[in-house]
Amino acid sequence: MTSPAADTGHRRSAWAGRNYTLLTAAAIITQLGSQGALIAAAFAVIQAGGDAGDVGLVAASRTVPLVLFLLVGGALADRLPRHRVMVGANALNFASQGAFAALVLLGEPHLWQMALLSALGGTGHAFFSPASEGMLLSSVTAAQAGRAFALYRMSVQGAGIGGAALGGALIAVVGPGWVLAVDAAAFLVAGALRLFLDVGHIPARTPGDGMLADLRDGWREFTGRAWLWAVVAQFAVVNAVVVAAEAVYGPVVAQEELGGSGPWGFVLAAFGAGTVGGALLMARWRPRRLLLVGSLCVFPYALIPAGVAVPLPTAGLAVAMFLAGLSIEVFGVAWMTALHQEIPEEKLSRVAAYDMLGSVAMIPLATALAGPAEATFGRTQALWGCAALVVLLTAAVLFVPDVRRLARREAKDPVAASAPDVSDAEGAVGRAG
């Protein structure tokens, strides 16, 4: 699993060849737009007269297509050139976000219209994500994988800081419609960059027995590794409850207690700053027990629903979000490194699809039930329940032996000696955007 540039002897080839640089630059652009758009969509619903239940329904509408189409997207990305799948998905996202922006700017959007356009955006994401992860995992060498993934995630999360902060501020000044329009433009630019990705280094796919056979093969690959399905099962619930706390309850609490979209954008930016800190840490740290360290770092993720439950003031909530972001990023880099090390290249997108499906499968249910849960138990009690689930499930996954034992395998890179040190790499990745 080496990049085509790895044999050129170029100074950057060990960690940041052409594909890596293009993928990073395009991801930075989409992250800048998407982080603000997530806030904008919630406040568009609120400004149209919606409540927490309506915000949850629109959020669920985006996630439902992920559940329906992720597996198809993963199988397709292992059959077709991955960059073509990514560009097609970006085109759909450009169209759906552009239409969403037009509705908000030109009149009062109806709930069903916002839900439908969110669903189209989620469909694009379902086809994009497995192809994108497979492309990224195949773009770096084994010896440089941990550093490369850390620097990639640091760049993307850094863009998320700016996107969330700028998005929250722009919503307060010009309204959510223009923020959605910026997101549509970002998809257009990123899709154009992804047209130039090189897939020549990826071996030609051997014709198989069809899509169902590919899906079954991916399923065997997924279920054959206890560490893989155990962590995915954990995050099926963990992601769902944290998204419900952040995407449904968070904007409502911000509106009622913190002062609106501006403070909430600042809080989300603090989470992004934490992820940058986590990525910087992982660019220098190479823990041997990848998943043991990563799983221990999931516990602070409970600070998100707990902080909103109190609710903490803006500064306190920002600190909690920073710590949660830092720790979950350590997990994220460790997880990507484990996948890169353990999964064959030709099955990366299919396994990534099963991974993502498990990670998002419960989100539509959690976001749709957030409103009824608030009505039944109260918002504070529902949020504390979310925090408790994060802690309990993270403790449970540590009982899986493979999670505790999976270790990093050291790989020798023939061009590693010519690679820059970490500080040089950080500067180069930052300049890639």
XYZ file of C-alpha atoms in Angstrom:
433
model
C 0.000 0.000 0.000
C 2.404 2.632 -1.219
C 1.759 5.780 -3.137
C 2.926 6.035 -6.729
C 5.292 8.768 -5.667
C 6.980 6.566 -3.109
C 9.549 5.328 -5.593
C 10.491 8.705 -7.000
C 12.856 9.670 -4.218
C 11.133 13.053 -3.932
C 11.632 14.692 -0.554
C 7.901 14.632 0.260
C 7.104 11.200 -1.188
C 7.405 9.247 2.061
C 4.433 11.001 3.587
C 2.914 13.603 1.282
C 2.872 12.625 -2.364
C 0.523 14.096 -4.944
C -2.579 12.200 -3.842
C -2.005 12.910 -0.172
C -1.582 16.623 -0.850
C -4.664 16.844 -3.096
C -6.780 14.875 -0.635
C -5.671 17.120 2.215
C -6.288 20.351 0.315
C -9.741 19.263 -0.867
C -10.714 18.056 2.598
C -9.655 21.379 4.140
C -11.888 23.257 1.693
C -14.952 21.100 2.325
C -14.385 21.178 6.081
C -14.307 24.977 6.073
C -17.726 25.020 4.448
C -19.339 22.024 6.108
C -18.664 22.955 9.723
C -20.426 26.265 9.294
C -23.203 24.594 7.285
C -23.980 22.148 10.098
C -24.652 25.077 12.407
C -26.495 26.954 9.653
C -28.888 24.078 8.980
C -29.873 23.865 12.651
C -30.451 27.607 12.934
C -32.321 27.668 9.626
C -34.796 25.224 11.168
C -35.018 27.259 14.373
C -35.512 30.541 12.486
C -38.274 28.912 10.438
C -40.128 28.245 13.696
C -38.857 24.751 14.418
C -38.109 23.268 17.818
C -35.642 20.650 19.058
C -37.690 17.864 17.502
C -37.616 19.570 14.086
C -33.853 20.119 14.315
C -33.509 16.430 15.125
C -35.664 15.367 12.188
C -33.609 17.395 9.698
C -30.394 15.998 11.180
C -31.833 12.482 10.968
C -32.833 13.080 7.348
C -29.190 13.597 6.475
C -28.087 10.464 8.275
C -30.734 8.000 7.050
C -29.233 7.801 3.525
C -25.873 6.996 5.090
C -27.424 3.898 6.628
C -29.129 2.964 3.349
C -26.302 3.582 0.870
C -22.951 3.297 2.667
C -22.453 -0.380 1.865
C -23.302 0.176 -1.795
C -20.912 3.131 -1.833
C -18.116 1.030 -0.338
C -18.554 -1.795 -2.841
C -18.750 0.698 -5.711
C -15.550 2.433 -4.583
C -13.680 -0.901 -4.619
C -14.940 -1.540 -8.190
C -14.593 1.885 -9.860
C -11.777 4.445 -9.722
C -12.295 5.944 -6.284
C -11.705 9.526 -7.373
C -14.613 9.340 -9.833
C -16.961 8.219 -7.091
C -15.726 11.090 -4.906
C -16.235 13.711 -7.630
C -19.742 12.480 -8.425
C -20.663 12.638 -4.742
C -19.259 16.167 -4.475
C -21.432 17.218 -7.424
C -24.547 15.950 -5.637
C -23.553 17.783 -2.452
C -22.982 20.989 -4.416
C -26.463 20.773 -5.927
C -28.274 19.893 -2.684
C -26.554 22.545 -0.558
C -27.030 25.146 -3.278
C -30.760 24.425 -3.370
C -30.929 24.513 0.457
C -29.211 27.910 0.438
C -31.599 29.243 -2.212
C -34.642 28.149 -0.221
C -33.423 29.889 2.922
C -32.353 33.058 1.098
C -35.454 33.430 -1.070
C -38.212 32.706 1.398
C -39.404 30.631 4.321
C -38.351 27.017 3.778
C -40.728 24.255 4.796
C -39.558 21.505 7.093
C -40.079 18.797 4.466
C -37.977 20.733 1.949
C -35.069 21.083 4.373
C -35.342 17.412 5.291
C -35.353 16.327 1.630
C -32.303 18.403 0.731
C -30.486 17.174 3.823
C -31.256 13.628 2.693
C -29.708 14.321 -0.730
C -26.609 15.668 0.988
C -26.433 12.528 3.112
C -26.697 10.379 -0.014
C -23.672 12.122 -1.490
C -21.796 11.588 1.754
C -22.665 7.866 1.718
C -20.929 7.373 -1.617
C -18.098 9.796 -0.900
C -16.857 8.584 2.488
C -15.821 4.966 1.723
C -14.099 6.073 -1.486
C -12.334 8.906 0.332
C -11.107 6.745 3.198
C -9.920 4.029 0.850
C -8.093 6.605 -1.257
C -6.420 8.172 1.768
C -5.395 4.859 3.316
C -3.791 3.766 0.040
C -1.913 7.052 -0.460
C 0.770 6.649 2.221
C 3.476 4.147 3.127
C 3.190 1.821 6.089
C 6.178 3.373 7.854
C 4.730 6.883 7.639
C 1.050 6.015 8.115
C 0.637 7.232 11.694
C 2.362 10.554 11.041
C 0.564 11.066 7.736
C -2.878 10.400 9.215
C -2.144 12.658 12.183
C -1.066 15.517 9.946
C -4.004 14.998 7.598
C -6.465 15.064 10.469
C -4.713 18.041 12.045
C -5.093 20.021 8.827
C -8.732 19.073 8.400
C -9.620 19.700 12.024
C -7.803 23.005 11.922
C -10.033 23.983 9.023
C -12.981 22.911 11.153
C -12.015 25.455 13.796
C -12.173 28.240 11.267
C -15.308 26.858 9.668
C -17.234 26.572 12.925
C -16.147 29.945 14.272
C -16.673 31.742 10.969
C -19.958 29.965 10.355
C -21.355 30.914 13.742
C -20.319 34.537 13.264
C -21.689 34.740 9.716
C -25.031 33.278 10.751
C -25.376 36.067 13.292
C -24.455 38.722 10.691
C -25.898 37.572 7.350
C -28.051 34.577 8.276
C -27.768 30.824 7.655
C -28.590 30.978 3.925
C -25.267 32.532 2.917
C -23.336 30.038 5.024
C -25.072 27.205 3.184
C -24.174 28.871 -0.133
C -20.499 28.987 0.871
C -20.659 25.274 1.655
C -22.068 24.545 -1.818
C -19.203 26.476 -3.418
C -16.686 24.566 -1.301
C -17.977 21.251 -2.646
C -17.590 22.541 -6.196
C -13.954 23.577 -5.683
C -13.033 20.399 -3.791
C -14.583 18.209 -6.459
C -12.489 19.955 -9.113
C -9.309 19.228 -7.130
C -10.229 15.564 -6.733
C -10.412 15.185 -10.514
C -6.593 15.247 -10.500
C -6.119 12.301 -8.114
C -3.971 9.503 -9.559
C -5.240 5.922 -9.199
C -2.579 4.353 -11.412
C -0.840 2.750 -8.413
C -3.959 0.833 -7.377
C -4.047 -2.643 -8.971
C -6.850 -3.273 -11.463
C -9.828 -4.892 -9.794
C -10.417 -8.536 -10.684
C -13.974 -8.991 -11.971
C -16.045 -10.556 -9.228
C -19.425 -12.206 -8.935
C -21.319 -8.961 -8.522
C -22.146 -6.356 -5.920
C -23.676 -8.803 -3.434
C -20.564 -10.972 -3.546
C -18.423 -7.907 -2.849
C -20.626 -6.998 0.096
C -20.391 -10.519 1.507
C -16.629 -10.458 1.123
C -16.475 -7.159 2.981
C -18.724 -8.576 5.706
C -16.408 -11.564 6.206
C -13.455 -9.211 6.427
C -15.322 -7.107 8.985
C -16.698 -9.869 11.224
C -13.436 -11.827 11.152
C -11.721 -9.260 13.349
C -13.046 -8.967 16.899
C -11.321 -5.622 17.508
C -12.999 -4.175 14.421
C -16.612 -5.118 15.051
C -16.362 -4.516 18.817
C -15.189 -0.918 18.422
C -17.686 -0.246 15.635
C -20.510 -1.595 17.836
C -19.310 0.671 20.650
C -19.325 3.739 18.423
C -22.731 2.903 16.975
C -24.148 4.079 20.300
C -21.404 6.511 21.356
C -21.620 8.521 18.141
C -25.412 8.513 18.228
C -25.738 9.957 21.713
C -22.960 12.515 21.252
C -24.457 13.706 17.940
C -27.865 14.007 19.604
C -26.319 16.088 22.383
C -24.318 18.274 20.016
C -26.595 18.642 16.977
C -30.034 18.663 18.614
C -29.773 19.815 22.231
C -26.665 21.958 21.758
C -28.157 24.657 19.462
C -31.282 24.901 21.635
C -29.220 25.287 24.815
C -27.047 27.849 23.025
C -30.110 29.826 21.997
C -31.624 29.752 25.497
C -28.558 29.912 27.765
C -25.420 31.022 25.888
C -26.597 33.818 23.631
C -27.174 32.181 20.261
C -25.146 30.951 17.305
C -21.995 32.988 17.981
C -21.120 31.376 21.342
C -22.109 27.957 20.017
C -19.780 28.386 17.053
C -16.994 29.295 19.499
C -17.705 26.162 21.541
C -17.561 23.951 18.451
C -14.347 25.678 17.404
C -12.855 24.734 20.797
C -13.608 21.098 20.008
C -11.805 21.566 16.704
C -8.840 23.102 18.499
C -8.704 20.049 20.730
C -8.605 17.732 17.730
C -5.682 19.712 16.329
C -3.891 19.244 19.639
C -4.606 15.522 19.535
C -3.289 15.248 15.988
C -0.115 17.130 16.931
C 0.393 14.722 19.802
C -0.055 11.687 17.541
C 2.341 13.112 14.948
C 5.065 12.689 17.588
C 3.767 9.771 19.641
C 3.669 6.211 18.333
C 1.868 4.151 20.993
C 2.493 0.440 20.559
C -0.927 -0.706 21.802
C -2.929 1.265 19.269
C -6.468 0.407 20.299
C -5.853 0.169 24.031
C -4.562 3.738 24.063
C -7.256 4.864 21.647
C -10.102 3.330 23.640
C -8.918 4.863 26.901
C -9.084 8.222 25.149
C -12.776 7.781 24.354
C -13.811 8.305 27.996
C -13.436 12.130 27.850
C -15.882 12.170 24.919
C -18.581 12.037 27.622
C -17.675 15.635 28.505
C -19.736 16.869 25.541
C -23.187 15.741 26.728
C -22.205 16.330 30.355
C -21.145 19.922 29.663
C -24.363 20.678 27.788
C -26.391 19.019 30.570
C -25.156 21.345 33.305
C -25.091 23.613 31.206
C -21.625 25.060 31.617
C -21.045 28.702 30.674
C -19.479 29.309 27.284
C -15.881 29.306 28.596
C -16.360 26.138 30.665
C -18.121 24.337 27.843
C -15.315 25.345 25.474
C -12.745 23.768 27.845
C -14.778 20.550 28.040
C -15.103 20.439 24.266
C -11.363 21.041 23.838
C -10.494 18.096 26.085
C -13.037 15.878 24.334
C -11.659 16.848 20.934
C -8.055 16.205 21.932
C -8.751 12.752 23.326
C -11.042 11.568 20.534
C -8.456 12.608 17.957
C -5.907 10.330 19.597
C -8.412 7.529 19.103
C -9.062 8.581 15.505
C -5.408 8.460 14.445
C -4.853 5.148 16.237
C -7.940 3.710 14.524
C -6.864 4.796 11.033
C -3.390 3.381 11.628
C -4.888 0.039 12.686
C -7.075 -0.116 9.568
C -4.127 0.776 7.316
C -2.033 -1.945 8.937
C -4.591 -4.745 9.075
C -6.927 -4.412 6.045
C -5.874 -5.409 2.481
C -5.819 -2.455 0.052
C -8.351 -3.950 -2.341
C -10.920 -4.223 0.477
C -10.331 -0.875 2.187
C -13.462 0.885 0.934
C -15.770 -2.038 1.702
C -14.411 -2.411 5.232
C -14.557 1.364 5.649
C -18.216 1.232 4.600
C -19.067 -1.350 7.270
C -17.106 0.722 9.777
C -18.986 3.896 8.853
C -22.340 2.136 8.704
C -21.948 0.878 12.242
C -20.774 4.300 13.350
C -23.816 6.146 11.955
C -26.566 3.500 12.019
C -28.031 4.665 15.322
C -27.693 8.398 14.684
C -31.046 8.860 12.869
C -32.854 7.109 15.704
C -31.020 9.084 18.383
C -31.580 12.460 16.722
C -35.218 11.701 15.919
C -35.855 10.571 19.513
C -34.037 13.502 21.094
C -37.192 15.631 21.123
C -39.455 12.933 22.600
C -36.760 12.031 25.145
C -36.608 15.656 26.246
C -40.388 15.748 26.623
C -40.437 12.490 28.602
C -37.379 12.715 30.849
C -36.315 16.341 30.603
C -33.372 17.706 28.662
C -30.903 17.505 31.542
C -31.692 13.882 32.350
C -31.497 12.882 28.687
C -28.065 14.487 28.364
C -26.722 12.793 31.486
C -27.977 9.506 30.082
C -25.947 10.171 26.931
C -22.809 10.775 28.995
C -23.349 7.573 30.992
C -23.663 5.474 27.828
C -20.338 6.782 26.521
C -18.567 5.763 29.742
C -20.212 2.352 30.100
C -19.706 1.214 26.498
C -16.100 2.384 26.425
C -15.404 0.393 29.579
C -17.095 -2.651 28.023
C -14.985 -2.657 24.848
C -11.795 -2.841 26.914
C -12.818 -6.371 27.907
C -12.236 -7.541 24.300
C -8.736 -9.108 24.267
C -7.933 -8.052 20.685
C -8.657 -4.420 21.550
C -6.113 -4.545 24.347
C -3.516 -6.558 22.399
C -3.480 -5.182 18.839
C 0.006 -3.762 18.451
C 1.719 -1.539 15.943
C 3.961 -3.432 13.533
C 7.076 -1.478 12.740
C 7.702 -1.161 9.002
C 10.857 -0.054 7.259
C 10.460 2.607 4.588
C 13.221 2.683 1.964
C 12.868 6.436 1.591
C 12.241 7.255 5.231
C 15.725 8.605 5.642
C 14.966 11.346 3.147
C 11.699 12.314 4.814
C 11.538 15.641 6.665
C 11.183 15.823 10.398
C 7.783 16.411 11.979
C 8.101 20.172 12.094
C 8.868 20.280 8.371
C 5.933 17.978 7.674
C 3.543 20.133 9.615
C 4.529 23.195 7.640
C 4.183 21.395 4.327
C 0.744 20.056 5.133
C -0.369 23.466 6.273
C 0.834 24.930 2.971
C -1.011 22.233 1.018
C -4.287 24.078 1.587
